[in-house]
PDB file of C-alpha atoms and ligand atoms in Angstrom:
ATOM      1  CA  MET A 249      60.652 -79.823   4.201  1.00 94.00           C
ATOM      2  CA  ILE A 250      61.816 -82.009   1.345  1.00 95.00           C
ATOM      3  CA  ILE A 251      59.081 -84.118  -0.239  1.00 96.00           C
ATOM      4  CA  LYS A 252      60.510 -87.541  -1.016  1.00 97.00           C
ATOM      5  CA  SER A 253      57.300 -89.464  -1.530  1.00 97.00           C
ATOM      6  CA  SER A 254      53.548 -89.042  -1.396  1.00 97.00           C
ATOM      7  CA  SER A 255      50.611 -91.333  -1.957  1.00 96.00           C
ATOM      8  CA  TYR A 256      46.895 -91.582  -1.375  1.00 95.00           C
ATOM      9  CA  ALA A 257      46.380 -93.802   1.673  1.00 96.00           C
ATOM     10  CA  VAL A 258      42.712 -94.089   2.606  1.00 95.00           C
ATOM     11  CA  SER A 259      39.327 -92.368   2.705  1.00 93.00           C
ATOM     12  CA  ALA A 260      37.376 -92.491   5.928  1.00 94.00           C
ATOM     13  CA  VAL A 261      34.015 -91.447   7.290  1.00 91.00           C
ATOM     14  CA  LYS A 262      34.514 -92.939  10.768  1.00 93.00           C
ATOM     15  CA  GLU A 263      37.245 -93.742  13.259  1.00 95.00           C
ATOM     16  CA  SER A 264      37.535 -97.452  12.457  1.00 97.00           C
ATOM     17  CA  GLN A 265      38.678 -96.435   8.951  1.00 97.00           C
ATOM     18  CA  TYR A 266      41.418 -93.981  10.006  1.00 97.00           C
ATOM     19  CA  PRO A 267      45.035 -95.112   9.458  1.00 98.00           C
ATOM     20  CA  LYS A 268      46.313 -97.308  12.253  1.00 97.00           C
ATOM     21  CA  ASP A 269      50.061 -96.728  12.019  1.00 96.00           C
ATOM     22  CA  ASN A 270      50.040 -93.903  14.540  1.00 96.00           C
ATOM     23  CA  LEU A 271      51.828 -91.303  12.411  1.00 98.00           C
ATOM     24  CA  PRO A 272      51.249 -87.576  13.033  1.00 98.00           C
ATOM     25  CA  GLU A 273      48.498 -85.912  10.999  1.00 98.00           C
ATOM     26  CA  ILE A 274      47.873 -82.380   9.717  1.00 98.00           C
ATOM     27  CA  ALA A 275      44.302 -81.600   8.634  1.00 97.00           C
ATOM     28  CA  LEU A 276      43.033 -78.993   6.174  1.00 97.00           C
ATOM     29  CA  ALA A 277      39.679 -77.335   6.635  1.00 94.00           C
ATOM     30  CA  GLY A 278      37.954 -74.609   4.702  1.00 94.00           C
ATOM     31  CA  ARG A 279      34.986 -73.603   2.646  1.00 91.00           C
ATOM     32  CA  SER A 280      34.227 -75.712  -0.376  1.00 88.00           C
ATOM     33  CA  ASN A 281      36.247 -74.535  -3.408  1.00 90.00           C
ATOM     34  CA  VAL A 282      38.745 -72.567  -1.276  1.00 94.00           C
ATOM     35  CA  GLY A 283      41.685 -74.606  -2.600  1.00 94.00           C
ATOM     36  CA  LYS A 284      42.379 -77.366  -0.050  1.00 93.00           C
ATOM     37  CA  SER A 285      43.021 -80.140  -2.570  1.00 90.00           C
ATOM     38  CA  SER A 286      45.066 -77.748  -4.727  1.00 95.00           C
ATOM     39  CA  LEU A 287      47.251 -76.822  -1.760  1.00 97.00           C
ATOM     40  CA  ILE A 288      47.958 -80.500  -1.110  1.00 96.00           C
ATOM     41  CA  ASN A 289      48.946 -81.055  -4.738  1.00 96.00           C
ATOM     42  CA  THR A 290      51.125 -77.939  -4.752  1.00 98.00           C
ATOM     43  CA  LEU A 291      52.932 -78.855  -1.561  1.00 98.00           C
ATOM     44  CA  LEU A 292      53.514 -82.418  -2.720  1.00 97.00           C
ATOM     45  CA  LYS A 293      54.435 -81.343  -6.281  1.00 97.00           C
ATOM     46  CA  ARG A 294      51.758 -83.653  -7.648  1.00 95.00           C
ATOM     47  CA  LYS A 295      49.375 -82.662 -10.427  1.00 91.00           C
ATOM     48  CA  ASN A 296      46.302 -84.533  -9.377  1.00 90.00           C
ATOM     49  CA  LEU A 297      46.934 -86.594  -6.252  1.00 93.00           C
ATOM     50  CA  ALA A 298      44.175 -84.814  -4.352  1.00 89.00           C
ATOM     51  CA  ARG A 299      41.198 -84.432  -6.648  1.00 81.00           C
ATOM     52  CA  THR A 300      40.379 -80.815  -7.419  1.00 75.00           C
ATOM     53  CA  SER A 301      37.335 -79.414  -9.137  1.00 70.00           C
ATOM     54  CA  SER A 302      35.767 -76.127 -10.078  1.00 71.00           C
ATOM     55  CA  GLN A 303      32.552 -77.726  -8.841  1.00 72.00           C
ATOM     56  CA  PRO A 304      32.348 -77.260  -5.088  1.00 67.00           C
ATOM     57  CA  GLY A 305      31.707 -80.244  -2.849  1.00 65.00           C
ATOM     58  CA  LYS A 306      34.088 -82.628  -4.593  1.00 64.00           C
ATOM     59  CA  THR A 307      35.752 -83.963  -1.448  1.00 68.00           C
ATOM     60  CA  GLN A 308      33.149 -85.837   0.609  1.00 79.00           C
ATOM     61  CA  THR A 309      35.245 -88.029   2.878  1.00 88.00           C
ATOM     62  CA  LEU A 310      38.307 -87.534   5.068  1.00 92.00           C
ATOM     63  CA  ASN A 311      41.093 -88.321   2.598  1.00 93.00           C
ATOM     64  CA  PHE A 312      44.466 -89.305   4.065  1.00 96.00           C
ATOM     65  CA  TYR A 313      47.648 -88.737   2.036  1.00 96.00           C
ATOM     66  CA  LEU A 314      50.868 -90.306   3.285  1.00 98.00           C
ATOM     67  CA  VAL A 315      53.933 -88.066   2.921  1.00 98.00           C
ATOM     68  CA  ASN A 316      57.551 -89.242   3.196  1.00 98.00           C
ATOM     69  CA  ASP A 317      56.256 -92.300   5.116  1.00 98.00           C
ATOM     70  CA  GLU A 318      56.354 -89.827   7.982  1.00 98.00           C
ATOM     71  CA  PHE A 319      52.982 -88.108   8.344  1.00 98.00           C
ATOM     72  CA  TYR A 320      49.506 -87.763   6.832  1.00 98.00           C
ATOM     73  CA  LEU A 321      47.850 -84.742   5.272  1.00 98.00           C
ATOM     74  CA  VAL A 322      44.105 -85.026   5.784  1.00 96.00           C
ATOM     75  CA  ASP A 323      41.829 -83.403   3.206  1.00 93.00           C
ATOM     76  CA  VAL A 324      38.549 -82.605   4.950  1.00 90.00           C
ATOM     77  CA  PRO A 325      35.251 -81.991   3.074  1.00 85.00           C
ATOM     78  CA  GLY A 326      34.606 -78.307   2.523  1.00 84.00           C
ATOM     79  CA  TYR A 327      31.834 -76.543   4.415  1.00 77.00           C
ATOM     80  CA  GLY A 328      29.359 -73.937   3.288  1.00 70.00           C
ATOM     81  CA  TYR A 329      28.286 -75.668   0.124  1.00 66.00           C
ATOM     82  CA  ALA A 330      24.665 -74.655  -0.368  1.00 58.00           C
ATOM     83  CA  LYS A 331      23.628 -77.514  -2.651  1.00 65.00           C
ATOM     84  CA  VAL A 332      24.335 -80.185  -0.025  1.00 69.00           C
ATOM     85  CA  SER A 333      21.148 -81.221   1.821  1.00 75.00           C
ATOM     86  CA  GLN A 334      20.647 -80.246   5.450  1.00 78.00           C
ATOM     87  CA  LYS A 335      20.901 -83.890   6.523  1.00 81.00           C
ATOM     88  CA  ARG A 336      24.104 -84.461   4.567  1.00 76.00           C
ATOM     89  CA  ARG A 337      25.563 -81.258   5.938  1.00 75.00           C
ATOM     90  CA  GLN A 338      24.896 -82.419   9.478  1.00 79.00           C
ATOM     91  CA  GLU A 339      26.541 -85.777   8.756  1.00 78.00           C
ATOM     92  CA  PHE A 340      29.590 -83.945   7.337  1.00 76.00           C
ATOM     93  CA  GLY A 341      29.735 -81.753  10.428  1.00 83.00           C
ATOM     94  CA  GLU A 342      29.639 -84.711  12.771  1.00 87.00           C
ATOM     95  CA  MET A 343      32.265 -86.604  10.797  1.00 89.00           C
ATOM     96  CA  ILE A 344      34.622 -83.609  10.845  1.00 91.00           C
ATOM     97  CA  GLN A 345      34.019 -82.818  14.511  1.00 92.00           C
ATOM     98  CA  ASP A 346      34.526 -86.464  15.512  1.00 93.00           C
ATOM     99  CA  TYR A 347      37.858 -86.482  13.761  1.00 95.00           C
ATOM    100  CA  LEU A 348      39.104 -83.083  14.976  1.00 95.00           C
ATOM    101  CA  GLU A 349      38.034 -83.588  18.585  1.00 95.00           C
ATOM    102  CA  THR A 350      39.107 -87.174  19.203  1.00 96.00           C
ATOM    103  CA  ARG A 351      42.179 -87.822  17.073  1.00 97.00           C
ATOM    104  CA  PRO A 352      45.304 -87.944  19.260  1.00 96.00           C
ATOM    105  CA  ASN A 353      47.586 -87.995  16.183  1.00 96.00           C
ATOM    106  CA  LEU A 354      46.312 -84.616  14.983  1.00 98.00           C
ATOM    107  CA  LYS A 355      49.240 -82.216  15.364  1.00 98.00           C
ATOM    108  CA  GLY A 356      47.966 -79.173  13.519  1.00 98.00           C
ATOM    109  CA  LEU A 357      45.044 -77.705  11.618  1.00 98.00           C
ATOM    110  CA  ILE A 358      45.330 -75.601   8.484  1.00 98.00           C
ATOM    111  CA  ILE A 359      42.307 -73.355   7.961  1.00 98.00           C
ATOM    112  CA  LEU A 360      42.065 -71.993   4.420  1.00 98.00           C
ATOM    113  CA  ILE A 361      40.323 -68.740   3.645  1.00 97.00           C
ATOM    114  CA  ASP A 362      39.745 -67.324   0.167  1.00 96.00           C
ATOM    115  CA  SER A 363      41.681 -64.064  -0.010  1.00 96.00           C
ATOM    116  CA  ARG A 364      39.270 -62.655  -2.600  1.00 95.00           C
ATOM    117  CA  HIS A 365      36.447 -62.430  -0.074  1.00 93.00           C
ATOM    118  CA  GLN A 366      35.941 -61.403   3.514  1.00 93.00           C
ATOM    119  CA  PRO A 367      35.815 -64.448   5.828  1.00 95.00           C
ATOM    120  CA  THR A 368      32.295 -65.918   5.650  1.00 93.00           C
ATOM    121  CA  LYS A 369      30.115 -66.755   8.645  1.00 92.00           C
ATOM    122  CA  ASP A 370      31.232 -70.369   8.247  1.00 90.00           C
ATOM    123  CA  ASP A 371      34.923 -69.347   8.157  1.00 94.00           C
ATOM    124  CA  ILE A 372      34.520 -67.383  11.368  1.00 95.00           C
ATOM    125  CA  ALA A 373      32.618 -70.239  13.052  1.00 92.00           C
ATOM    126  CA  MET A 374      35.306 -72.739  11.991  1.00 93.00           C
ATOM    127  CA  TYR A 375      38.097 -70.517  13.256  1.00 95.00           C
ATOM    128  CA  GLU A 376      36.430 -69.877  16.597  1.00 95.00           C
ATOM    129  CA  TYR A 377      35.618 -73.557  17.021  1.00 93.00           C
ATOM    130  CA  ALA A 378      39.239 -74.485  16.241  1.00 95.00           C
ATOM    131  CA  GLN A 379      40.507 -72.440  19.176  1.00 95.00           C
ATOM    132  CA  TYR A 380      39.083 -75.101  21.504  1.00 93.00           C
ATOM    133  CA  LEU A 381      40.948 -77.986  19.891  1.00 95.00           C
ATOM    134  CA  ASN A 382      44.210 -77.145  21.627  1.00 94.00           C
ATOM    135  CA  ILE A 383      46.411 -77.636  18.592  1.00 97.00           C
ATOM    136  CA  PRO A 384      48.514 -75.241  16.473  1.00 98.00           C
ATOM    137  CA  ILE A 385      46.543 -73.490  13.725  1.00 98.00           C
ATOM    138  CA  LEU A 386      47.789 -72.154  10.406  1.00 98.00           C
ATOM    139  CA  VAL A 387      45.472 -69.703   8.644  1.00 98.00           C
ATOM    140  CA  VAL A 388      46.213 -69.797   4.919  1.00 98.00           C
ATOM    141  CA  CYS A 389      44.848 -67.064   2.636  1.00 97.00           C
ATOM    142  CA  THR A 390      44.462 -68.855  -0.693  1.00 98.00           C
ATOM    143  CA  LYS A 391      44.386 -67.688  -4.324  1.00 98.00           C
ATOM    144  CA  MET A 392      46.703 -64.731  -3.690  1.00 97.00           C
ATOM    145  CA  ASP A 393      47.549 -64.700  -7.412  1.00 98.00           C
ATOM    146  CA  LYS A 394      44.072 -63.201  -7.870  1.00 97.00           C
ATOM    147  CA  ILE A 395      44.869 -60.262  -5.592  1.00 96.00           C
ATOM    148  CA  LYS A 396      46.467 -57.066  -6.867  1.00 95.00           C
ATOM    149  CA  LYS A 397      49.543 -55.951  -4.921  1.00 92.00           C
ATOM    150  CA  SER A 398      47.710 -52.788  -3.898  1.00 94.00           C
ATOM    151  CA  GLN A 399      44.934 -54.895  -2.318  1.00 93.00           C
ATOM    152  CA  ILE A 400      47.112 -57.136  -0.120  1.00 92.00           C
ATOM    153  CA  ASN A 401      46.933 -54.868   2.937  1.00 93.00           C
ATOM    154  CA  LYS A 402      43.170 -54.717   2.563  1.00 92.00           C
ATOM    155  CA  VAL A 403      42.971 -58.522   2.540  1.00 92.00           C
ATOM    156  CA  MET A 404      44.987 -58.745   5.743  1.00 93.00           C
ATOM    157  CA  SER A 405      43.061 -56.043   7.575  1.00 94.00           C
ATOM    158  CA  GLY A 406      39.754 -57.658   6.511  1.00 93.00           C
ATOM    159  CA  LEU A 407      40.986 -60.930   7.972  1.00 96.00           C
ATOM    160  CA  LYS A 408      42.060 -59.318  11.241  1.00 96.00           C
ATOM    161  CA  LYS A 409      38.745 -57.549  11.542  1.00 96.00           C
ATOM    162  CA  HIS A 410      36.876 -60.853  11.592  1.00 96.00           C
ATOM    163  CA  LEU A 411      39.344 -63.237  13.216  1.00 97.00           C
ATOM    164  CA  ASP A 412      41.385 -62.754  16.377  1.00 97.00           C
ATOM    165  CA  LEU A 413      44.800 -63.765  15.054  1.00 97.00           C
ATOM    166  CA  SER A 414      46.717 -62.762  18.177  1.00 96.00           C
ATOM    167  CA  TYR A 415      46.843 -66.229  19.806  1.00 96.00           C
ATOM    168  CA  ASP A 416      50.306 -67.762  20.249  1.00 96.00           C
ATOM    169  CA  HIS A 417      49.197 -70.995  18.603  1.00 97.00           C
ATOM    170  CA  VAL A 418      48.027 -69.201  15.418  1.00 98.00           C
ATOM    171  CA  THR A 419      50.222 -68.491  12.365  1.00 98.00           C
ATOM    172  CA  VAL A 420      49.053 -66.717   9.189  1.00 97.00           C
ATOM    173  CA  LEU A 421      50.368 -67.278   5.664  1.00 97.00           C
ATOM    174  CA  THR A 422      49.389 -65.950   2.256  1.00 96.00           C
ATOM    175  CA  PHE A 423      49.445 -68.629  -0.416  1.00 98.00           C
ATOM    176  CA  SER A 424      48.836 -69.425  -4.074  1.00 98.00           C
ATOM    177  CA  SER A 425      48.751 -72.785  -5.776  1.00 98.00           C
ATOM    178  CA  VAL A 426      49.279 -70.989  -9.080  1.00 98.00           C
ATOM    179  CA  THR A 427      52.436 -69.010  -8.207  1.00 98.00           C
ATOM    180  CA  LYS A 428      53.485 -71.335  -5.337  1.00 98.00           C
ATOM    181  CA  LEU A 429      53.736 -68.333  -3.027  1.00 97.00           C
ATOM    182  CA  HIS A 430      54.980 -69.443   0.430  1.00 98.00           C
ATOM    183  CA  VAL A 431      54.948 -73.146  -0.353  1.00 98.00           C
ATOM    184  CA  ALA A 432      58.308 -73.525   1.427  1.00 98.00           C
ATOM    185  CA  GLU A 433      56.982 -71.730   4.518  1.00 98.00           C
ATOM    186  CA  LEU A 434      53.954 -74.005   4.486  1.00 98.00           C
ATOM    187  CA  GLY A 435      56.241 -77.050   4.457  1.00 98.00           C
ATOM    188  CA  ASP A 436      58.328 -75.605   7.294  1.00 98.00           C
ATOM    189  CA  TRP A 437      55.255 -75.039   9.461  1.00 98.00           C
ATOM    190  CA  ILE A 438      54.111 -78.630   8.911  1.00 98.00           C
ATOM    191  CA  GLU A 439      57.563 -80.049   9.610  1.00 98.00           C
ATOM    192  CA  ASP A 440      57.749 -78.105  12.829  1.00 98.00           C
ATOM    193  CA  LYS A 441      54.334 -79.305  14.045  1.00 98.00           C
ATOM    194  CA  ILE A 442      54.773 -82.980  13.211  1.00 98.00           C
ATOM    195  CA  ASN A 443      58.039 -82.994  15.149  1.00 96.00           C
ATOM    196  CA  GLN A 444      56.608 -81.401  18.283  1.00 90.00           C
TER     197      GLN A 444
HETATM  198  P1  LIG B  25      36.240 -78.976  -2.124  1.00 96.40           P
HETATM  199  O1  LIG B  25      36.908 -80.285  -2.339  1.00 96.40           O
HETATM  200  O2  LIG B  25      34.963 -78.790  -2.881  1.00 96.40           O
HETATM  201  O3  LIG B  25      36.050 -78.673  -0.656  1.00 96.40           O
HETATM  202  O4  LIG B  25      37.189 -77.813  -2.723  1.00 96.40           O
HETATM  203  P2  LIG B  25      38.737 -77.543  -2.430  1.00 96.40           P
HETATM  204  O5  LIG B  25      38.869 -76.637  -1.258  1.00 96.40           O
HETATM  205  O6  LIG B  25      39.505 -78.824  -2.377  1.00 96.40           O
HETATM  206  O7  LIG B  25      39.173 -76.699  -3.711  1.00 96.40           O
HETATM  207  P3  LIG B  25      40.053 -77.159  -4.981  1.00 96.40           P
HETATM  208  O8  LIG B  25      41.480 -77.349  -4.590  1.00 96.40           O
HETATM  209  O9  LIG B  25      39.374 -78.263  -5.680  1.00 96.40           O
HETATM  210  O10 LIG B  25      40.012 -75.809  -5.865  1.00 96.40           O
HETATM  211  C1  LIG B  25      38.788 -75.240  -6.297  1.00 96.40           C
HETATM  212  C2  LIG B  25      39.034 -74.384  -7.530  1.00 96.40           C
HETATM  213  O11 LIG B  25      39.876 -73.275  -7.214  1.00 96.40           O
HETATM  214  C3  LIG B  25      39.726 -75.122  -8.667  1.00 96.40           C
HETATM  215  O12 LIG B  25      39.169 -74.673  -9.875  1.00 96.40           O
HETATM  216  C4  LIG B  25      41.179 -74.709  -8.538  1.00 96.40           C
HETATM  217  O13 LIG B  25      41.871 -74.735  -9.750  1.00 96.40           O
HETATM  218  C5  LIG B  25      41.036 -73.269  -8.028  1.00 96.40           C
HETATM  219  N1  LIG B  25      42.217 -72.855  -7.223  1.00 96.40           N
HETATM  220  C6  LIG B  25      42.722 -73.505  -6.148  1.00 96.40           C
HETATM  221  N2  LIG B  25      43.783 -72.847  -5.639  1.00 96.40           N
HETATM  222  C7  LIG B  25      43.979 -71.760  -6.428  1.00 96.40           C
HETATM  223  C8  LIG B  25      44.949 -70.683  -6.427  1.00 96.40           C
HETATM  224  O14 LIG B  25      45.863 -70.580  -5.605  1.00 96.40           O
HETATM  225  N3  LIG B  25      44.793 -69.737  -7.393  1.00 96.40           N
HETATM  226  C9  LIG B  25      43.807 -69.794  -8.333  1.00 96.40           C
HETATM  227  N4  LIG B  25      43.741 -68.806  -9.221  1.00 96.40           N
HETATM  228  N5  LIG B  25      42.893 -70.784  -8.367  1.00 96.40           N
HETATM  229  C10 LIG B  25      42.975 -71.769  -7.435  1.00 96.40           C
HETATM  230 MG1  LIG B  26      38.858 -80.795  -2.336  1.00 96.40          MG
END
């Protein structure tokens, strides 16, 4: 995929605020701090379009980024952030579920998992939940620049131990926003899904 243009479009917490131009959308979900906003910036070759932070919990709304006037990337608030109150966490959960379960424009979901750790309970719950959405899923192992070559097999077998990756609608990619590992493959996956 060639990126010709990208811009921040809108932030939403409910359906009435979602974009109304009926373009396809690809959403990104993952634990807080896993690298969702960084992946968006890397793919779009923008330094700080999606706001990133070493402090988890930065993204608190569904943030829509318009790409090539053709589709939206949707940055979803990260889960598993302990400092968020129970009530707030429930509101986040409902907002995310509402979007994922009712949005007809949603053509694919990217689930990011930190390659430095085993999938967390929240990662596993998200992945299992996503199987019911009936859309293509891309599992992205982030921060691969932090992994020694000799550890890569261990990362993949740890992932397979916790997640059933054998479904036809599931693709797996290793990724790094630092080295740009597999950024082209990421773009190809998205292009394929928005054109289906
Ligand atoms: P929330 O918005 O809180 O859900 O976090 P997020 O998933 O958007 O994470 P974000 O992109 O803000 O990245 C969190 C931290 O991880 C930042 O300090 C990034 O610089 C760092 N980071 C993201 N991707 C990579 C990567 O591929 N490699 C390395 N080494 N660091 C990364
Ligand atoms: Mg973010």
